Amino acid sequence: MDDSELTDVLEDAGLSPYQAEAYVALLGLGTASATDIADSCDVPDPRIYDVLRDLETKGYIETFQQDSLTARARNPDVVLEDLRSRSSKYLNAAETIEERWNQPEISDHEVSIVKRFETVVSRARELIEAAENQIQVGVDPEQFYAVREELIAAHDRGVNIKLSICTGAGEDVPPLSDIEGTCAEARNREIPAPFFVLVDRTWTCFAPHHDSVNEYGVLVKDRTHTYVFHWFFLTCLWEIWDTLYTERTPETPTTYVDLRHAVRDIEPLLNEDATIEAVVVGYDTETKESVELTGRVTGIDYTGSNIGRTDPVPLAQLAGRISATLVTDDGTYEVGGWGAVIEEVEATEITITNVEYE
């Protein structure tokens, strides 16, 4: 670094142009009189005395009388500490600017638009790590491996995970050995689709698929908006596509995280006069407190319901109000699905523990 560059840096560090020039000149001279210092830089003679006193006040130099005012640079420890501190602040500022550009503060926003796909994936991984109840995922094979470890950990915690793997022409799905342990059920959509992660009915991470012209992502923390994304997942990424993998067996209790799917299976059983025992986990819609109810499902109700039908009810017919009646030892409860208001309980998990026929 030459004298000119060093002078510029010292000015950035808070010295005036004259102070910076005088200090750089004194570093080269060692010990020198005020007039010699002025002759070695562009500081005017009448100003050199004030400049040197200011540098002494700042701790850069010390002055003394020796025929005339003489100065020498002090041990640079104080100067170096100041410069390094400023350097650290600049570095921290640069890192903060980069971080905020990549990922804006989300906690105070309901919807955030981000510029980089990597930001969406990073946030999705964090949310999967923190998931408590349910996750819906739509990914291509490469993206699957980007979140696979987090999915395994969430699955091990008991989180219910639905995984849609979206493949393009000539693209293979991951082997079942890699899918096993990441989800309760996986399906294959044979068309490319956006990156999609929905967590606990609250958070959504969404980004257009890699062939999109624009690179951006949407991060949503809002139950109402997330409900719209939930229906995108059901209709576009899930309902019509073939099952790749499922943990469900005839011997295991059937657990649902969506009342609509439960109703589709329960309705035919009720039509056959079956006794259906179930455990419902969810929230009291009035107090918002967590509840867990055990009892018998004795009825279902949804817009346009048709008792006696033999075919599964179309998903679109379940888009409106839907509820199930649960009779427990403590009373009878109306159980609703996502966003329930009229019913007494919003169910987040329904487990059918036993089905008996008379």
mmCIF file of C-alpha atoms in Angstrom:
data_model
loop_
_atom_site.group_PDB
_atom_site.id
_atom_site.type_symbol
_atom_site.label_atom_id
_atom_site.label_comp_id
_atom_site.label_asym_id
_atom_site.label_seq_id
_atom_site.Cartn_x
_atom_site.Cartn_y
_atom_site.Cartn_z
ATOM 1 C CA MET A 1 0.000 0.000 0.000
ATOM 2 C CA ASP A 2 1.527 3.345 -1.037
ATOM 3 C CA ASP A 3 1.332 6.639 0.883
ATOM 4 C CA SER A 4 -1.692 7.856 -1.057
ATOM 5 C CA GLU A 5 -3.699 4.695 -0.335
ATOM 6 C CA LEU A 6 -2.655 4.739 3.328
ATOM 7 C CA THR A 7 -3.743 8.370 3.593
ATOM 8 C CA ASP A 8 -7.153 7.518 2.128
ATOM 9 C CA VAL A 9 -7.607 4.677 4.619
ATOM 10 C CA LEU A 10 -6.724 6.935 7.550
ATOM 11 C CA GLU A 11 -9.259 9.478 6.310
ATOM 12 C CA ASP A 12 -11.862 6.694 6.230
ATOM 13 C CA ALA A 13 -10.835 5.915 9.816
ATOM 14 C CA GLY A 14 -11.724 9.434 10.946
ATOM 15 C CA LEU A 15 -8.656 11.622 10.373
ATOM 16 C CA SER A 16 -8.905 14.844 8.418
ATOM 17 C CA PRO A 17 -6.950 15.008 5.131
ATOM 18 C CA TYR A 18 -4.251 17.188 6.751
ATOM 19 C CA GLN A 19 -4.022 14.910 9.807
ATOM 20 C CA ALA A 20 -3.696 11.814 7.623
ATOM 21 C CA GLU A 21 -0.976 13.393 5.461
ATOM 22 C CA ALA A 22 0.997 14.621 8.469
ATOM 23 C CA TYR A 23 0.824 11.242 10.204
ATOM 24 C CA VAL A 24 1.961 9.327 7.103
ATOM 25 C CA ALA A 25 4.837 11.790 6.650
ATOM 26 C CA LEU A 26 5.876 11.411 10.302
ATOM 27 C CA LEU A 27 5.866 7.606 9.994
ATOM 28 C CA GLY A 28 8.495 7.996 7.277
ATOM 29 C CA LEU A 29 10.539 10.591 9.125
ATOM 30 C CA GLY A 30 10.546 8.941 12.546
ATOM 31 C CA THR A 31 11.179 12.031 14.685
ATOM 32 C CA ALA A 32 10.975 15.443 13.039
ATOM 33 C CA SER A 33 10.299 19.085 13.676
ATOM 34 C CA ALA A 34 6.989 20.617 12.759
ATOM 35 C CA THR A 35 8.542 22.507 9.852
ATOM 36 C CA ASP A 36 10.197 19.343 8.467
ATOM 37 C CA ILE A 37 6.881 17.519 8.663
ATOM 38 C CA ALA A 38 5.143 20.369 6.821
ATOM 39 C CA ASP A 39 7.844 20.284 4.141
ATOM 40 C CA SER A 40 7.268 16.520 3.663
ATOM 41 C CA CYS A 41 3.523 16.792 3.032
ATOM 42 C CA ASP A 42 0.907 19.202 1.729
ATOM 43 C CA VAL A 43 -0.048 20.671 5.109
ATOM 44 C CA PRO A 44 0.474 24.481 5.067
ATOM 45 C CA ASP A 45 3.060 25.762 7.565
ATOM 46 C CA PRO A 46 0.535 27.858 9.538
ATOM 47 C CA ARG A 47 -1.682 24.788 10.041
ATOM 48 C CA ILE A 48 0.938 22.184 10.959
ATOM 49 C CA TYR A 49 0.984 23.041 14.678
ATOM 50 C CA ASP A 50 -2.771 22.635 15.110
ATOM 51 C CA VAL A 51 -2.690 19.429 13.061
ATOM 52 C CA LEU A 52 0.050 17.920 15.238
ATOM 53 C CA ARG A 53 -1.758 18.834 18.461
ATOM 54 C CA ASP A 54 -4.943 17.193 17.138
ATOM 55 C CA LEU A 55 -2.997 14.031 16.267
ATOM 56 C CA GLU A 56 -1.528 14.027 19.770
ATOM 57 C CA THR A 57 -5.000 14.335 21.286
ATOM 58 C CA LYS A 58 -6.141 11.345 19.228
ATOM 59 C CA GLY A 59 -3.186 9.291 20.501
ATOM 60 C CA TYR A 60 -1.386 8.973 17.174
ATOM 61 C CA ILE A 61 1.750 10.999 18.050
ATOM 62 C CA GLU A 62 3.497 12.775 20.887
ATOM 63 C CA THR A 63 5.135 16.213 20.752
ATOM 64 C CA PHE A 64 7.929 17.830 22.731
ATOM 65 C CA GLN A 65 10.120 20.939 22.594
ATOM 66 C CA GLN A 66 13.615 20.551 21.141
ATOM 67 C CA ASP A 67 14.656 23.989 19.850
ATOM 68 C CA SER A 68 11.256 23.920 18.138
ATOM 69 C CA LEU A 69 8.102 21.826 18.323
ATOM 70 C CA THR A 70 9.108 18.261 17.500
ATOM 71 C CA ALA A 71 6.951 15.167 17.047
ATOM 72 C CA ARG A 72 7.283 11.426 16.785
ATOM 73 C CA ALA A 73 4.766 8.653 16.185
ATOM 74 C CA ARG A 74 3.599 6.792 19.257
ATOM 75 C CA ASN A 75 3.599 3.025 19.572
ATOM 76 C CA PRO A 76 0.884 2.160 17.033
ATOM 77 C CA ASP A 77 -0.997 -0.276 19.309
ATOM 78 C CA VAL A 78 -3.830 2.202 19.888
ATOM 79 C CA VAL A 79 -3.999 3.090 16.195
ATOM 80 C CA LEU A 80 -3.911 -0.551 15.143
ATOM 81 C CA GLU A 81 -6.659 -1.473 17.613
ATOM 82 C CA ASP A 82 -8.836 1.331 16.258
ATOM 83 C CA LEU A 83 -8.238 0.325 12.638
ATOM 84 C CA ARG A 84 -8.878 -3.346 13.337
ATOM 85 C CA SER A 85 -12.059 -2.477 15.209
ATOM 86 C CA ARG A 86 -13.243 -0.416 12.259
ATOM 87 C CA SER A 87 -12.261 -3.215 9.892
ATOM 88 C CA SER A 88 -14.297 -5.679 11.935
ATOM 89 C CA LYS A 89 -17.293 -3.342 11.873
ATOM 90 C CA TYR A 90 -17.027 -2.957 8.094
ATOM 91 C CA LEU A 91 -16.777 -6.734 7.702
ATOM 92 C CA ASN A 92 -19.783 -7.285 9.964
ATOM 93 C CA ALA A 93 -21.720 -4.649 8.058
ATOM 94 C CA ALA A 94 -20.867 -6.343 4.760
ATOM 95 C CA GLU A 95 -21.979 -9.727 6.086
ATOM 96 C CA THR A 96 -25.204 -8.236 7.461
ATOM 97 C CA ILE A 97 -25.980 -6.559 4.137
ATOM 98 C CA GLU A 98 -25.389 -9.828 2.291
ATOM 99 C CA GLU A 99 -27.503 -11.794 4.772
ATOM 100 C CA ARG A 100 -30.383 -9.343 4.615
ATOM 101 C CA TRP A 101 -30.243 -9.280 0.833
ATOM 102 C CA ASN A 102 -30.412 -13.063 0.724
ATOM 103 C CA GLN A 103 -32.951 -13.507 3.494
ATOM 104 C CA PRO A 104 -34.934 -10.564 4.844
ATOM 105 C CA GLU A 105 -36.148 -10.591 8.415
ATOM 106 C CA ILE A 106 -39.295 -12.703 8.359
ATOM 107 C CA SER A 107 -40.603 -12.571 11.897
ATOM 108 C CA ASP A 108 -42.457 -9.294 11.370
ATOM 109 C CA HIS A 109 -43.967 -10.231 8.014
ATOM 110 C CA GLU A 110 -46.808 -12.479 6.967
ATOM 111 C CA VAL A 111 -45.582 -12.788 3.381
ATOM 112 C CA SER A 112 -42.004 -12.275 2.181
ATOM 113 C CA ILE A 113 -40.667 -12.345 -1.359
ATOM 114 C CA VAL A 114 -37.020 -13.424 -1.576
ATOM 115 C CA LYS A 115 -34.658 -13.268 -4.521
ATOM 116 C CA ARG A 116 -32.750 -16.525 -4.234
ATOM 117 C CA PHE A 117 -33.976 -20.105 -4.396
ATOM 118 C CA GLU A 118 -31.285 -21.094 -1.883
ATOM 119 C CA THR A 119 -32.976 -18.840 0.676
ATOM 120 C CA VAL A 120 -36.260 -20.723 0.255
ATOM 121 C CA VAL A 121 -34.580 -24.120 0.667
ATOM 122 C CA SER A 122 -32.617 -22.942 3.698
ATOM 123 C CA ARG A 123 -35.768 -21.640 5.377
ATOM 124 C CA ALA A 124 -37.656 -24.830 4.502
ATOM 125 C CA ARG A 125 -34.971 -26.932 6.173
ATOM 126 C CA GLU A 126 -35.197 -24.817 9.332
ATOM 127 C CA LEU A 127 -38.982 -25.148 9.424
ATOM 128 C CA ILE A 128 -38.867 -28.908 8.859
ATOM 129 C CA GLU A 129 -36.422 -29.167 11.758
ATOM 130 C CA ALA A 130 -38.918 -27.330 13.987
ATOM 131 C CA ALA A 131 -42.087 -29.093 12.750
ATOM 132 C CA GLU A 132 -44.329 -30.600 15.412
ATOM 133 C CA ASN A 133 -47.345 -32.102 13.655
ATOM 134 C CA GLN A 134 -47.471 -32.292 9.869
ATOM 135 C CA ILE A 135 -45.527 -31.469 6.721
ATOM 136 C CA GLN A 136 -46.493 -31.486 3.048
ATOM 137 C CA VAL A 137 -43.615 -31.497 0.578
ATOM 138 C CA GLY A 138 -43.383 -31.132 -3.195
ATOM 139 C CA VAL A 139 -39.860 -31.513 -4.603
ATOM 140 C CA ASP A 140 -37.927 -32.814 -7.568
ATOM 141 C CA PRO A 141 -35.363 -35.591 -6.939
ATOM 142 C CA GLU A 142 -32.459 -33.187 -6.419
ATOM 143 C CA GLN A 143 -34.477 -31.053 -4.004
ATOM 144 C CA PHE A 144 -35.573 -34.189 -2.157
ATOM 145 C CA TYR A 145 -31.984 -34.931 -1.230
ATOM 146 C CA ALA A 146 -31.494 -31.292 -0.174
ATOM 147 C CA VAL A 147 -34.119 -31.729 2.581
ATOM 148 C CA ARG A 148 -33.897 -35.496 3.134
ATOM 149 C CA GLU A 149 -31.948 -35.435 6.405
ATOM 150 C CA GLU A 150 -34.387 -32.944 7.930
ATOM 151 C CA LEU A 151 -37.347 -35.066 6.780
ATOM 152 C CA ILE A 152 -35.839 -38.170 8.384
ATOM 153 C CA ALA A 153 -35.383 -36.345 11.693
ATOM 154 C CA ALA A 154 -38.943 -34.975 11.585
ATOM 155 C CA HIS A 155 -40.353 -38.401 10.719
ATOM 156 C CA ASP A 156 -38.455 -39.903 13.652
ATOM 157 C CA ARG A 157 -40.121 -37.303 15.912
ATOM 158 C CA GLY A 158 -43.535 -38.555 14.825
ATOM 159 C CA VAL A 159 -44.365 -35.744 12.391
ATOM 160 C CA ASN A 160 -46.815 -36.868 9.694
ATOM 161 C CA ILE A 161 -45.197 -36.199 6.306
ATOM 162 C CA LYS A 162 -46.738 -36.400 2.839
ATOM 163 C CA LEU A 163 -44.112 -36.313 0.095
ATOM 164 C CA SER A 164 -44.783 -35.591 -3.572
ATOM 165 C CA ILE A 165 -41.767 -36.203 -5.808
ATOM 166 C CA CYS A 166 -42.171 -34.396 -9.121
ATOM 167 C CA THR A 167 -40.259 -35.712 -12.111
ATOM 168 C CA GLY A 168 -39.815 -34.511 -15.667
ATOM 169 C CA ALA A 169 -39.357 -36.509 -18.858
ATOM 170 C CA GLY A 170 -36.647 -39.131 -18.450
ATOM 171 C CA GLU A 171 -36.123 -38.292 -14.787
ATOM 172 C CA ASP A 172 -36.156 -41.153 -12.284
ATOM 173 C CA VAL A 173 -37.603 -41.022 -8.800
ATOM 174 C CA PRO A 174 -35.210 -41.769 -5.931
ATOM 175 C CA PRO A 175 -35.014 -45.442 -4.906
ATOM 176 C CA LEU A 176 -37.554 -46.566 -2.314
ATOM 177 C CA SER A 177 -34.711 -47.293 0.088
ATOM 178 C CA ASP A 178 -33.961 -43.550 0.131
ATOM 179 C CA ILE A 179 -37.628 -42.578 0.503
ATOM 180 C CA GLU A 180 -38.339 -45.000 3.342
ATOM 181 C CA GLY A 181 -38.063 -43.260 6.689
ATOM 182 C CA THR A 182 -38.671 -39.783 5.282
ATOM 183 C CA CYS A 183 -42.477 -39.795 5.155
ATOM 184 C CA ALA A 184 -45.711 -41.615 5.915
ATOM 185 C CA GLU A 185 -46.622 -41.677 2.232
ATOM 186 C CA ALA A 186 -44.975 -40.635 -1.028
ATOM 187 C CA ARG A 187 -46.466 -40.106 -4.471
ATOM 188 C CA ASN A 188 -44.981 -39.344 -7.875
ATOM 189 C CA ARG A 189 -46.228 -36.448 -9.978
ATOM 190 C CA GLU A 190 -44.885 -37.060 -13.473
ATOM 191 C CA ILE A 191 -44.747 -33.367 -14.347
ATOM 192 C CA PRO A 192 -42.243 -30.764 -13.077
ATOM 193 C CA ALA A 193 -43.675 -28.602 -10.313
ATOM 194 C CA PRO A 194 -42.665 -25.783 -7.962
ATOM 195 C CA PHE A 195 -40.651 -26.377 -4.824
ATOM 196 C CA PHE A 196 -43.189 -26.588 -2.017
ATOM 197 C CA VAL A 197 -43.006 -27.148 1.748
ATOM 198 C CA LEU A 198 -45.945 -26.576 4.117
ATOM 199 C CA VAL A 199 -45.350 -26.968 7.859
ATOM 200 C CA ASP A 200 -47.854 -27.269 10.717
ATOM 201 C CA ARG A 201 -50.628 -25.430 8.846
ATOM 202 C CA THR A 202 -48.736 -22.184 9.440
ATOM 203 C CA TRP A 203 -45.670 -21.853 7.187
ATOM 204 C CA THR A 204 -45.319 -22.245 3.423
ATOM 205 C CA CYS A 205 -42.111 -22.133 1.380
ATOM 206 C CA PHE A 206 -42.726 -21.871 -2.363
ATOM 207 C CA ALA A 207 -40.536 -21.288 -5.412
ATOM 208 C CA PRO A 208 -41.184 -21.781 -9.147
ATOM 209 C CA HIS A 209 -39.631 -24.859 -10.725
ATOM 210 C CA HIS A 210 -36.144 -24.567 -12.168
ATOM 211 C CA ASP A 211 -37.341 -23.910 -15.742
ATOM 212 C CA SER A 212 -39.096 -20.722 -14.678
ATOM 213 C CA VAL A 213 -37.800 -17.495 -16.235
ATOM 214 C CA ASN A 214 -37.739 -15.639 -12.916
ATOM 215 C CA GLU A 215 -35.889 -16.752 -9.806
ATOM 216 C CA TYR A 216 -37.748 -15.844 -6.640
ATOM 217 C CA GLY A 217 -39.388 -17.436 -3.650
ATOM 218 C CA VAL A 218 -42.367 -16.844 -1.389
ATOM 219 C CA LEU A 219 -42.260 -17.405 2.375
ATOM 220 C CA VAL A 220 -45.664 -17.285 4.052
ATOM 221 C CA LYS A 221 -46.461 -17.323 7.753
ATOM 222 C CA ASP A 222 -50.231 -17.140 7.833
ATOM 223 C CA ARG A 223 -52.838 -19.868 8.331
ATOM 224 C CA THR A 224 -55.287 -18.403 5.821
ATOM 225 C CA HIS A 225 -52.769 -18.089 2.985
ATOM 226 C CA THR A 226 -51.277 -21.453 3.876
ATOM 227 C CA TYR A 227 -54.721 -23.040 3.546
ATOM 228 C CA VAL A 228 -54.759 -21.934 -0.106
ATOM 229 C CA PHE A 229 -51.350 -23.548 -0.647
ATOM 230 C CA HIS A 230 -52.665 -26.678 1.083
ATOM 231 C CA TRP A 231 -55.335 -27.037 -1.595
ATOM 232 C CA PHE A 232 -52.712 -26.513 -4.283
ATOM 233 C CA PHE A 233 -50.834 -29.449 -2.791
ATOM 234 C CA LEU A 234 -53.944 -31.658 -2.594
ATOM 235 C CA THR A 235 -55.226 -30.965 -6.101
ATOM 236 C CA CYS A 236 -51.989 -30.537 -8.066
ATOM 237 C CA LEU A 237 -49.344 -32.553 -6.248
ATOM 238 C CA TRP A 238 -51.233 -35.312 -4.458
ATOM 239 C CA GLU A 239 -54.759 -36.446 -5.172
ATOM 240 C CA ILE A 240 -54.521 -37.887 -8.691
ATOM 241 C CA TRP A 241 -50.986 -39.280 -8.573
ATOM 242 C CA ASP A 242 -49.899 -42.861 -7.917
ATOM 243 C CA THR A 243 -48.532 -43.921 -4.545
ATOM 244 C CA LEU A 244 -44.821 -44.718 -4.508
ATOM 245 C CA TYR A 245 -44.523 -45.667 -0.863
ATOM 246 C CA THR A 246 -46.741 -45.903 2.203
ATOM 247 C CA GLU A 247 -46.293 -46.956 5.795
ATOM 248 C CA ARG A 248 -49.965 -47.849 6.150
ATOM 249 C CA THR A 249 -50.757 -51.528 6.675
ATOM 250 C CA PRO A 250 -54.000 -53.302 7.631
ATOM 251 C CA GLU A 251 -52.511 -53.982 11.063
ATOM 252 C CA THR A 252 -51.519 -50.425 11.991
ATOM 253 C CA PRO A 253 -53.943 -47.756 13.246
ATOM 254 C CA THR A 254 -54.784 -45.303 10.486
ATOM 255 C CA THR A 255 -53.792 -41.726 11.266
ATOM 256 C CA TYR A 256 -55.006 -38.697 9.321
ATOM 257 C CA VAL A 257 -53.862 -35.096 9.600
ATOM 258 C CA ASP A 258 -56.698 -33.878 7.381
ATOM 259 C CA LEU A 259 -60.308 -34.505 8.374
ATOM 260 C CA ARG A 260 -61.300 -34.574 4.710
ATOM 261 C CA HIS A 261 -59.242 -37.670 4.020
ATOM 262 C CA ALA A 262 -60.573 -39.273 7.188
ATOM 263 C CA VAL A 263 -64.173 -38.625 6.142
ATOM 264 C CA ARG A 264 -63.619 -40.288 2.767
ATOM 265 C CA ASP A 265 -62.651 -43.502 4.549
ATOM 266 C CA ILE A 266 -65.110 -43.208 7.436
ATOM 267 C CA GLU A 267 -68.251 -42.598 5.378
ATOM 268 C CA PRO A 268 -68.404 -46.103 3.812
ATOM 269 C CA LEU A 269 -67.829 -47.663 7.250
ATOM 270 C CA LEU A 270 -70.713 -45.705 8.756
ATOM 271 C CA ASN A 271 -72.902 -46.784 5.851
ATOM 272 C CA GLU A 272 -72.165 -50.379 6.892
ATOM 273 C CA ASP A 273 -73.152 -49.602 10.518
ATOM 274 C CA ALA A 274 -69.600 -50.073 11.782
ATOM 275 C CA THR A 275 -68.531 -48.917 15.234
ATOM 276 C CA ILE A 276 -65.538 -46.649 14.730
ATOM 277 C CA GLU A 277 -63.278 -45.846 17.667
ATOM 278 C CA ALA A 278 -60.963 -42.884 17.282
ATOM 279 C CA VAL A 279 -58.582 -40.517 19.030
ATOM 280 C CA VAL A 280 -58.757 -36.861 17.991
ATOM 281 C CA VAL A 281 -55.939 -34.421 18.738
ATOM 282 C CA GLY A 282 -56.453 -30.738 18.083
ATOM 283 C CA TYR A 283 -57.506 -27.409 19.552
ATOM 284 C CA ASP A 284 -60.563 -26.059 21.311
ATOM 285 C CA THR A 285 -61.806 -23.482 18.805
ATOM 286 C CA GLU A 286 -62.903 -21.118 21.577
ATOM 287 C CA THR A 287 -60.007 -21.277 24.042
ATOM 288 C CA LYS A 288 -57.297 -22.366 21.529
ATOM 289 C CA GLU A 289 -56.073 -24.871 24.116
ATOM 290 C CA SER A 290 -54.821 -28.295 23.035
ATOM 291 C CA VAL A 291 -57.247 -31.188 23.444
ATOM 292 C CA GLU A 292 -57.131 -34.956 23.017
ATOM 293 C CA LEU A 293 -60.436 -36.799 22.820
ATOM 294 C CA THR A 294 -61.142 -40.526 22.712
ATOM 295 C CA GLY A 295 -64.503 -41.846 21.619
ATOM 296 C CA ARG A 296 -66.706 -43.188 18.822
ATOM 297 C CA VAL A 297 -67.320 -41.496 15.479
ATOM 298 C CA THR A 298 -71.075 -41.635 15.033
ATOM 299 C CA GLY A 299 -71.638 -39.308 12.111
ATOM 300 C CA ILE A 300 -70.151 -37.034 9.482
ATOM 301 C CA ASP A 301 -71.476 -33.979 7.726
ATOM 302 C CA TYR A 302 -70.299 -32.026 4.710
ATOM 303 C CA THR A 303 -71.858 -29.909 2.013
ATOM 304 C CA GLY A 304 -73.806 -32.137 -0.344
ATOM 305 C CA SER A 305 -73.121 -35.315 1.617
ATOM 306 C CA ASN A 306 -74.890 -38.361 0.274
ATOM 307 C CA ILE A 307 -75.354 -41.134 2.811
ATOM 308 C CA GLY A 308 -75.502 -44.449 1.035
ATOM 309 C CA ARG A 309 -73.023 -43.703 -1.714
ATOM 310 C CA THR A 310 -70.623 -46.511 -2.554
ATOM 311 C CA ASP A 311 -67.891 -44.592 -4.366
ATOM 312 C CA PRO A 312 -65.409 -42.338 -2.510
ATOM 313 C CA VAL A 313 -66.639 -38.779 -2.236
ATOM 314 C CA PRO A 314 -64.783 -36.455 -4.647
ATOM 315 C CA LEU A 315 -62.258 -34.212 -2.950
ATOM 316 C CA ALA A 316 -63.845 -31.100 -4.463
ATOM 317 C CA GLN A 317 -67.088 -31.891 -2.647
ATOM 318 C CA LEU A 318 -65.202 -31.687 0.649
ATOM 319 C CA ALA A 319 -63.919 -28.160 0.023
ATOM 320 C CA GLY A 320 -66.690 -26.584 2.091
ATOM 321 C CA ARG A 321 -67.679 -27.084 5.708
ATOM 322 C CA ILE A 322 -67.010 -30.568 7.003
ATOM 323 C CA SER A 323 -67.349 -32.134 10.440
ATOM 324 C CA ALA A 324 -67.487 -35.398 12.344
ATOM 325 C CA THR A 325 -69.417 -36.243 15.496
ATOM 326 C CA LEU A 326 -67.356 -37.824 18.270
ATOM 327 C CA VAL A 327 -69.097 -39.326 21.302
ATOM 328 C CA THR A 328 -66.850 -39.575 24.368
ATOM 329 C CA ASP A 329 -67.415 -40.474 28.008
ATOM 330 C CA ASP A 330 -67.524 -36.737 28.772
ATOM 331 C CA GLY A 331 -69.981 -35.763 26.073
ATOM 332 C CA THR A 332 -70.489 -35.292 22.361
ATOM 333 C CA TYR A 333 -68.210 -33.069 20.273
ATOM 334 C CA GLU A 334 -68.435 -31.670 16.775
ATOM 335 C CA VAL A 335 -64.980 -31.945 15.221
ATOM 336 C CA GLY A 336 -63.981 -29.740 12.299
ATOM 337 C CA GLY A 337 -61.019 -29.643 9.963
ATOM 338 C CA TRP A 338 -58.455 -26.993 9.143
ATOM 339 C CA GLY A 339 -59.749 -23.538 10.099
ATOM 340 C CA ALA A 340 -62.790 -24.842 12.004
ATOM 341 C CA VAL A 341 -64.866 -22.066 13.582
ATOM 342 C CA ILE A 342 -68.376 -23.431 14.087
ATOM 343 C CA GLU A 343 -67.264 -26.780 15.509
ATOM 344 C CA GLU A 344 -65.962 -27.184 19.048
ATOM 345 C CA VAL A 345 -62.646 -28.755 18.032
ATOM 346 C CA GLU A 346 -60.248 -28.215 15.139
ATOM 347 C CA ALA A 347 -58.639 -31.590 14.519
ATOM 348 C CA THR A 348 -54.958 -31.737 13.638
ATOM 349 C CA GLU A 349 -54.744 -35.524 13.907
ATOM 350 C CA ILE A 350 -57.385 -38.253 13.762
ATOM 351 C CA THR A 351 -56.410 -41.846 14.510
ATOM 352 C CA ILE A 352 -58.835 -44.690 13.851
ATOM 353 C CA THR A 353 -57.951 -47.187 16.569
ATOM 354 C CA ASN A 354 -60.617 -49.841 15.988
ATOM 355 C CA VAL A 355 -63.451 -50.737 13.628
ATOM 356 C CA GLU A 356 -66.042 -53.348 14.565
ATOM 357 C CA TYR A 357 -69.136 -54.644 12.822
ATOM 358 C CA GLU A 358 -72.207 -55.927 14.618
#
